[in-house]
Amino acid sequence: MSETIHDDDDEDGEAEGLRKIIHVDMDAFFASVEQRDEPSLRGKPVAVGGSSGRGVVAAASYEARKFGVRSAMPSVTAKRLCPDLIFRKSRFDVYREVSGQIRAIFRDYTPLVEPLSLDEAYLDVTEDLRGLGSATRIAQEIRRRIREETGLTASAGVSYNKFLAKLASDQNKPDGLCVIRPGEGAAFVATLPVKRFHGVGPKGAEKMSRLGIETGADLVTKDLAFLRANFGSFADYLYRAARGIDLRQVRASRNRKSVGGERTFHEDLSNPAELREAMDRIIDIVWERIERAEATGRTVTMKLKYNDFTIQSRAATLPRSVADKTEFGRIGHNLLSEMLPLPRPIRLMGLTLSKLDGAKPSRQADSAQLDLF
């Protein structure tokens, strides 16, 4: 199955002129904090999250990733892949504190910082506060300071737009730096598999493969009419991405409308016990996302997509913010129970928290949902 997390945000404006953009991404952030604070864990496969039968991996160390362990994976699956995997419970207060240290470093160089989550952010350093002049030098200095001040490593991508900077930050992980200079974007994108493109999840990559699109070089040969016929509203993004074009500006603050997540199943579900188990997984994944965003909200919405692709949703709104994960989960299960028995099997289930009272700046969302796992 594939898991998707999405946020609904205000549309980005367009940046004017050539910019100097850095994308900084902490390396295995949660797991690295645990290894830093508990030296005996260093060099060992570590997963942050619940180790119970219905637990979910929130983060995995690079030692664990070698075995195929990934975030949002059921803990039982992760343990099967890596029998020596060591679980540690999430400590979001600690992660937020460290994230605050890192963001303070960012703001020494520019006020234009757009956090995507606790562990990554875009920085526009076109006009850097320290007058260093070079985005590459700034990225190097930021990475050095993060290591010295927090004991953690970060990877960074430097380029002239957000899309390329994010691709670059993932190029030499962990503890790496990649620079894509003006004029190099299209050639760099051409060499990449399309599954590396932000917003293209496993299902999208499979569809592209069936259409003969495996790399950026394949994608750039497809005209806009072809892309729109096959990918609808996602077509314009793909057309620009294949050419290394991205006009979005770095925004220091954003208005988040909701935080949510959904799961698409390889096999359609209709059995009540399986549906409730799927709901438990979604609750774990979405609540972890809500905690990252420090969001509070009053409305919980459940979405179901049936095997005939029709969509049905049901929502519940409280007179105050949802108190905690237990209440969020209870509401989700109540919404599901109200719809049982289902008229037909479902291929997708999702939960969203909205009518937010407050949240930290949100991660970037394209018009299509972003598959993060």
Short mmCIF file of C-alpha atoms in Angstrom, two decimals:
data_model
loop_
_atom_site.label_atom_id
_atom_site.label_comp_id
_atom_site.label_asym_id
_atom_site.label_seq_id
_atom_site.Cartn_x
_atom_site.Cartn_y
_atom_site.Cartn_z
CA MET A 1 0.00 0.00 0.00
CA SER A 2 1.07 3.62 -0.34
CA GLU A 3 0.52 6.29 2.27
CA THR A 4 -0.10 9.93 1.49
CA ILE A 5 0.03 12.95 3.74
CA HIS A 6 -1.31 16.25 2.50
CA ASP A 7 -1.76 19.80 3.70
CA ASP A 8 -4.05 22.44 2.21
CA ASP A 9 -2.41 25.86 2.00
CA ASP A 10 -2.77 29.20 0.33
CA GLU A 11 -1.35 29.28 -3.17
CA ASP A 12 2.27 30.32 -3.52
CA GLY A 13 3.10 33.54 -5.25
CA GLU A 14 5.67 33.68 -8.02
CA ALA A 15 9.24 34.75 -7.36
CA GLU A 16 10.61 37.60 -9.41
CA GLY A 17 14.00 37.21 -11.05
CA LEU A 18 16.73 34.69 -10.34
CA ARG A 19 16.90 33.72 -6.68
CA LYS A 20 19.43 31.99 -4.42
CA ILE A 21 17.59 29.19 -2.66
CA ILE A 22 18.85 26.66 -0.10
CA HIS A 23 16.91 23.60 1.02
CA VAL A 24 18.21 22.18 4.30
CA ASP A 25 17.11 18.69 5.34
CA MET A 26 18.23 17.12 8.61
CA ASP A 27 19.53 13.56 8.28
CA ALA A 28 17.18 10.99 9.85
CA PHE A 29 16.26 13.71 12.33
CA PHE A 30 14.23 11.96 15.04
CA ALA A 31 16.40 8.84 15.01
CA SER A 32 19.58 10.92 14.97
CA VAL A 33 18.44 12.86 18.04
CA GLU A 34 17.87 9.55 19.84
CA GLN A 35 21.34 8.31 18.84
CA ARG A 36 22.89 11.61 19.96
CA ASP A 37 21.20 11.49 23.34
CA GLU A 38 21.82 7.78 23.90
CA PRO A 39 25.36 7.06 22.63
CA SER A 40 24.88 3.29 22.91
CA LEU A 41 22.46 3.54 19.95
CA ARG A 42 25.05 5.01 17.57
CA GLY A 43 25.80 2.78 14.63
CA LYS A 44 22.75 0.62 15.35
CA PRO A 45 19.40 0.35 13.52
CA VAL A 46 16.95 2.60 15.37
CA ALA A 47 13.28 3.35 14.74
CA VAL A 48 11.27 6.07 16.44
CA GLY A 49 7.65 5.13 17.02
CA GLY A 50 5.45 2.50 18.59
CA SER A 51 6.73 -1.08 18.74
CA SER A 52 3.32 -2.62 19.44
CA GLY A 53 1.40 -4.68 16.91
CA ARG A 54 -0.40 -1.58 15.62
CA GLY A 55 2.54 0.81 15.96
CA VAL A 56 3.99 2.81 13.08
CA VAL A 57 7.56 3.91 12.37
CA ALA A 58 7.83 7.71 12.57
CA ALA A 59 11.52 7.78 11.59
CA ALA A 60 14.36 5.37 10.94
CA SER A 61 18.12 5.71 11.25
CA TYR A 62 20.28 5.14 8.19
CA GLU A 63 21.42 1.85 9.70
CA ALA A 64 17.76 0.74 9.74
CA ARG A 65 17.08 2.05 6.25
CA LYS A 66 19.65 -0.36 4.84
CA PHE A 67 17.18 -3.12 5.74
CA GLY A 68 14.29 -1.35 4.01
CA VAL A 69 12.78 0.24 7.14
CA ARG A 70 10.96 3.47 6.28
CA SER A 71 8.76 6.05 7.98
CA ALA A 72 5.01 5.25 8.11
CA MET A 73 5.80 1.52 7.87
CA PRO A 74 3.92 -0.73 10.32
CA SER A 75 6.26 -1.60 13.17
CA VAL A 76 5.68 -5.32 12.75
CA THR A 77 6.84 -5.06 9.13
CA ALA A 78 9.90 -3.05 10.16
CA LYS A 79 10.81 -5.64 12.82
CA ARG A 80 10.45 -8.43 10.29
CA LEU A 81 12.81 -6.66 7.88
CA CYS A 82 15.31 -5.87 10.63
CA PRO A 83 15.10 -8.27 13.61
CA ASP A 84 17.70 -6.25 15.55
CA LEU A 85 15.74 -3.01 15.16
CA ILE A 86 15.68 -0.90 18.35
CA PHE A 87 12.51 1.12 19.00
CA ARG A 88 12.37 4.39 20.90
CA LYS A 89 9.19 6.33 21.68
CA SER A 90 8.76 9.74 20.04
CA ARG A 91 9.92 12.73 22.12
CA PHE A 92 8.37 15.64 20.26
CA ASP A 93 9.21 18.18 22.94
CA VAL A 94 12.90 17.40 22.41
CA TYR A 95 12.60 17.40 18.61
CA ARG A 96 10.84 20.79 18.71
CA GLU A 97 13.53 22.23 20.94
CA VAL A 98 16.30 21.09 18.59
CA SER A 99 14.32 22.32 15.60
CA GLY A 100 14.10 25.73 17.26
CA GLN A 101 17.91 25.80 17.60
CA ILE A 102 18.29 25.01 13.91
CA ARG A 103 15.77 27.63 12.80
CA ALA A 104 17.60 30.24 14.89
CA ILE A 105 20.73 29.44 12.88
CA PHE A 106 18.80 29.88 9.62
CA ARG A 107 17.55 33.30 10.68
CA ASP A 108 21.10 34.51 11.25
CA TYR A 109 21.42 34.50 7.46
CA THR A 110 17.96 35.43 6.14
CA PRO A 111 14.47 36.33 7.39
CA LEU A 112 13.01 34.38 4.46
CA VAL A 113 12.79 30.93 6.04
CA GLU A 114 9.94 28.59 5.08
CA PRO A 115 9.86 25.59 7.42
CA LEU A 116 8.36 22.48 5.84
CA SER A 117 8.41 20.44 9.04
CA LEU A 118 10.57 20.19 12.14
CA ASP A 119 13.48 18.85 10.10
CA GLU A 120 13.57 20.76 6.82
CA ALA A 121 13.17 24.27 5.43
CA TYR A 122 13.69 26.49 2.41
CA LEU A 123 15.84 29.60 2.74
CA ASP A 124 15.97 32.48 0.27
CA VAL A 125 19.46 33.98 0.68
CA THR A 126 19.40 36.24 -2.36
CA GLU A 127 19.97 39.11 0.06
CA ASP A 128 21.79 37.40 2.95
CA LEU A 129 22.09 39.24 6.24
CA ARG A 130 25.80 38.53 6.67
CA GLY A 131 26.79 39.73 3.22
CA LEU A 132 28.61 36.50 2.29
CA GLY A 133 27.34 36.77 -1.27
CA SER A 134 27.56 33.04 -2.02
CA ALA A 135 24.64 30.72 -1.35
CA THR A 136 27.05 27.78 -1.38
CA ARG A 137 29.21 29.38 1.34
CA ILE A 138 26.09 30.10 3.40
CA ALA A 139 24.95 26.47 3.09
CA GLN A 140 28.38 25.24 4.15
CA GLU A 141 28.42 27.55 7.15
CA ILE A 142 24.90 26.56 8.20
CA ARG A 143 25.75 22.86 8.04
CA ARG A 144 28.92 23.46 10.07
CA ARG A 145 27.03 25.37 12.74
CA ILE A 146 24.29 22.74 12.95
CA ARG A 147 26.91 20.07 13.58
CA GLU A 148 28.76 22.17 16.19
CA GLU A 149 25.70 23.49 18.02
CA THR A 150 23.40 20.44 17.95
CA GLY A 151 25.69 17.47 17.33
CA LEU A 152 23.61 16.51 14.28
CA THR A 153 24.20 16.47 10.53
CA ALA A 154 22.23 18.11 7.76
CA SER A 155 22.21 17.85 4.00
CA ALA A 156 21.66 20.89 1.80
CA GLY A 157 20.76 21.68 -1.77
CA VAL A 158 21.59 25.02 -3.39
CA SER A 159 19.96 26.28 -6.57
CA TYR A 160 17.98 29.06 -8.19
CA ASN A 161 14.50 27.70 -7.36
CA LYS A 162 12.75 25.58 -4.74
CA PHE A 163 12.16 22.51 -6.89
CA LEU A 164 15.83 22.16 -7.80
CA ALA A 165 17.09 22.97 -4.30
CA LYS A 166 14.94 20.20 -2.81
CA LEU A 167 16.15 17.69 -5.39
CA ALA A 168 19.73 18.74 -4.70
CA SER A 169 19.45 18.31 -0.92
CA ASP A 170 18.57 14.64 -1.43
CA GLN A 171 21.36 14.02 -3.93
CA ASN A 172 24.28 13.43 -1.55
CA LYS A 173 22.57 12.32 1.68
CA PRO A 174 23.52 11.92 4.42
CA ASP A 175 25.69 14.88 5.45
CA GLY A 176 26.05 16.11 1.88
CA LEU A 177 25.87 19.24 -0.24
CA CYS A 178 24.82 19.58 -3.88
CA VAL A 179 24.77 22.76 -5.97
CA ILE A 180 22.77 23.22 -9.19
CA ARG A 181 23.86 26.45 -10.85
CA PRO A 182 21.89 28.66 -13.26
CA GLY A 183 21.62 26.95 -16.62
CA GLU A 184 22.19 23.46 -15.18
CA GLY A 185 18.66 22.69 -13.98
CA ALA A 186 17.19 21.05 -17.08
CA ALA A 187 20.24 18.83 -17.59
CA PHE A 188 20.22 17.78 -13.93
CA VAL A 189 16.51 16.93 -13.99
CA ALA A 190 16.94 14.91 -17.19
CA THR A 191 19.18 12.41 -15.41
CA LEU A 192 16.76 11.70 -12.55
CA PRO A 193 14.06 9.03 -12.28
CA VAL A 194 10.64 10.68 -12.14
CA LYS A 195 9.96 9.05 -8.77
CA ARG A 196 12.48 11.54 -7.35
CA PHE A 197 10.23 14.45 -8.32
CA HIS A 198 8.50 16.03 -5.34
CA GLY A 199 4.82 15.08 -5.56
CA VAL A 200 5.25 11.91 -7.65
CA GLY A 201 4.38 8.95 -5.47
CA PRO A 202 4.63 5.22 -6.23
CA LYS A 203 1.28 5.11 -8.05
CA GLY A 204 2.19 8.11 -10.19
CA ALA A 205 5.58 6.63 -11.03
CA GLU A 206 3.94 3.35 -12.04
CA LYS A 207 1.52 5.16 -14.34
CA MET A 208 4.36 7.12 -15.91
CA SER A 209 6.31 3.92 -16.45
CA ARG A 210 3.36 2.43 -18.33
CA LEU A 211 3.45 5.52 -20.56
CA GLY A 212 7.16 5.10 -21.20
CA ILE A 213 8.23 7.86 -18.80
CA GLU A 214 11.06 6.74 -16.52
CA THR A 215 13.30 9.79 -16.27
CA GLY A 216 13.19 13.56 -16.61
CA ALA A 217 14.59 13.13 -20.12
CA ASP A 218 11.55 11.00 -21.02
CA LEU A 219 9.15 13.46 -19.43
CA VAL A 220 10.48 16.50 -21.27
CA THR A 221 9.57 14.89 -24.62
CA LYS A 222 5.86 14.88 -23.71
CA ASP A 223 3.90 17.97 -24.68
CA LEU A 224 1.43 19.71 -22.41
CA ALA A 225 -1.61 18.28 -24.21
CA PHE A 226 -0.38 14.72 -23.61
CA LEU A 227 0.34 15.43 -19.96
CA ARG A 228 -3.04 17.05 -19.38
CA ALA A 229 -4.82 14.13 -21.02
CA ASN A 230 -3.07 11.69 -18.71
CA PHE A 231 -2.42 13.64 -15.49
CA GLY A 232 -5.09 16.33 -15.35
CA SER A 233 -4.29 19.25 -13.05
CA PHE A 234 -0.87 17.77 -12.23
CA ALA A 235 0.23 18.23 -15.86
CA ASP A 236 1.38 21.84 -15.63
CA TYR A 237 3.60 21.04 -12.65
CA LEU A 238 5.15 18.07 -14.47
CA TYR A 239 5.74 20.14 -17.62
CA ARG A 240 7.63 22.80 -15.66
CA ALA A 241 9.47 20.31 -13.46
CA ALA A 242 10.86 18.44 -16.48
CA ARG A 243 12.46 21.71 -17.54
CA GLY A 244 13.73 22.66 -14.09
CA ILE A 245 11.27 25.54 -13.84
CA ASP A 246 9.68 26.60 -10.54
CA LEU A 247 8.35 30.12 -9.95
CA ARG A 248 7.23 29.65 -6.34
CA GLN A 249 8.72 32.03 -3.82
CA VAL A 250 10.02 31.19 -0.36
CA ARG A 251 7.35 32.32 2.10
CA ALA A 252 8.21 32.91 5.73
CA SER A 253 4.60 32.36 6.83
CA ARG A 254 1.68 30.44 5.40
CA ASN A 255 -1.93 29.89 6.31
CA ARG A 256 -2.52 26.21 6.93
CA LYS A 257 -6.10 25.06 6.41
CA SER A 258 -5.82 21.40 7.35
CA VAL A 259 -3.53 18.50 8.16
CA GLY A 260 -4.46 15.08 6.89
CA GLY A 261 -3.41 11.72 5.60
CA GLU A 262 -4.79 8.84 3.61
CA ARG A 263 -3.92 5.31 2.59
CA THR A 264 -4.48 3.65 -0.77
CA PHE A 265 -4.73 -0.11 -0.43
CA HIS A 266 -3.33 -2.71 -2.82
CA GLU A 267 -6.46 -4.78 -2.20
CA ASP A 268 -9.92 -3.33 -1.64
CA LEU A 269 -11.20 -3.54 1.95
CA SER A 270 -14.71 -4.24 3.21
CA ASN A 271 -14.27 -6.39 6.31
CA PRO A 272 -15.07 -4.27 9.43
CA ALA A 273 -12.08 -5.61 11.37
CA GLU A 274 -9.70 -4.77 8.52
CA LEU A 275 -11.28 -1.33 8.16
CA ARG A 276 -10.80 -0.58 11.85
CA GLU A 277 -7.18 -1.73 11.70
CA ALA A 278 -6.62 0.54 8.68
CA MET A 279 -8.16 3.40 10.65
CA ASP A 280 -5.71 2.78 13.51
CA ARG A 281 -2.78 3.08 11.10
CA ILE A 282 -4.10 6.33 9.68
CA ILE A 283 -4.67 7.77 13.15
CA ASP A 284 -1.04 7.05 14.07
CA ILE A 285 0.33 8.59 10.89
CA VAL A 286 -1.86 11.69 10.89
CA TRP A 287 -1.49 12.44 14.59
CA GLU A 288 2.29 12.32 14.25
CA ARG A 289 1.92 14.84 11.42
CA ILE A 290 -0.37 17.02 13.56
CA GLU A 291 2.19 17.01 16.37
CA ARG A 292 4.95 18.00 13.97
CA ALA A 293 2.84 20.95 12.82
CA GLU A 294 1.83 21.83 16.40
CA ALA A 295 -1.70 22.12 15.02
CA THR A 296 -4.99 22.19 16.91
CA GLY A 297 -8.38 21.99 15.26
CA ARG A 298 -12.08 21.32 15.79
CA THR A 299 -13.19 19.30 12.76
CA VAL A 300 -12.27 15.71 11.90
CA THR A 301 -13.21 14.53 8.41
CA MET A 302 -13.09 10.95 7.15
CA LYS A 303 -12.84 10.27 3.43
CA LEU A 304 -13.56 6.98 1.68
CA LYS A 305 -12.95 6.17 -1.97
CA TYR A 306 -14.88 3.12 -3.12
CA ASN A 307 -13.67 0.59 -5.68
CA ASP A 308 -15.81 2.32 -8.32
CA PHE A 309 -13.83 5.54 -7.54
CA THR A 310 -16.81 7.35 -6.02
CA ILE A 311 -15.88 9.36 -2.93
CA GLN A 312 -17.83 9.80 0.27
CA SER A 313 -16.89 11.85 3.32
CA ARG A 314 -18.26 12.42 6.79
CA ALA A 315 -17.20 14.99 9.38
CA ALA A 316 -17.62 15.82 13.06
CA THR A 317 -16.99 19.25 14.58
CA LEU A 318 -16.39 19.91 18.27
CA PRO A 319 -17.12 23.20 20.06
CA ARG A 320 -13.42 23.24 21.05
CA SER A 321 -10.16 21.82 19.75
CA VAL A 322 -9.63 18.06 19.66
CA ALA A 323 -7.93 17.33 22.97
CA ASP A 324 -5.43 14.61 22.08
CA LYS A 325 -4.69 11.57 19.95
CA THR A 326 -7.15 9.43 21.93
CA GLU A 327 -10.04 11.78 21.16
CA PHE A 328 -8.94 12.19 17.54
CA GLY A 329 -8.90 8.40 17.16
CA ARG A 330 -12.26 7.98 18.85
CA ILE A 331 -13.86 10.48 16.48
CA GLY A 332 -12.31 8.74 13.47
CA HIS A 333 -13.62 5.35 14.57
CA ASN A 334 -17.06 6.81 15.30
CA LEU A 335 -17.25 8.27 11.81
CA LEU A 336 -16.30 4.92 10.35
CA SER A 337 -18.82 3.04 12.51
CA GLU A 338 -21.62 5.35 11.34
CA MET A 339 -20.95 4.24 7.75
CA LEU A 340 -20.79 0.50 8.39
CA PRO A 341 -21.70 -1.72 6.70
CA LEU A 342 -20.21 -0.15 3.60
CA PRO A 343 -22.21 -0.38 0.36
CA ARG A 344 -19.11 -1.63 -1.49
CA PRO A 345 -15.38 -2.20 -0.81
CA ILE A 346 -13.04 0.79 -0.54
CA ARG A 347 -9.65 1.38 -2.12
CA LEU A 348 -8.72 4.45 -0.03
CA MET A 349 -9.36 5.84 3.45
CA GLY A 350 -8.28 9.19 4.87
CA LEU A 351 -8.57 11.45 7.91
CA THR A 352 -8.14 15.23 8.09
CA LEU A 353 -8.08 17.74 10.95
CA SER A 354 -9.37 21.19 9.96
CA LYS A 355 -10.85 24.40 11.40
CA LEU A 356 -7.40 24.91 12.82
CA ASP A 357 -6.87 27.25 15.75
CA GLY A 358 -3.16 27.55 15.06
CA ALA A 359 -0.30 25.70 13.44
CA LYS A 360 3.31 26.17 12.53
CA PRO A 361 4.09 27.04 8.88
CA SER A 362 3.19 24.07 6.73
CA ARG A 363 5.02 21.97 4.22
CA GLN A 364 4.68 22.82 0.58
CA ALA A 365 1.77 21.26 -1.29
CA ASP A 366 1.29 21.18 -5.02
CA SER A 367 -2.16 20.92 -6.54
CA ALA A 368 -1.74 17.15 -6.41
CA GLN A 369 -1.41 15.30 -3.13
CA LEU A 370 2.14 14.62 -2.02
CA ASP A 371 3.20 11.05 -1.42
CA LEU A 372 5.79 11.32 1.33
CA PHE A 373 6.46 7.68 1.95
#
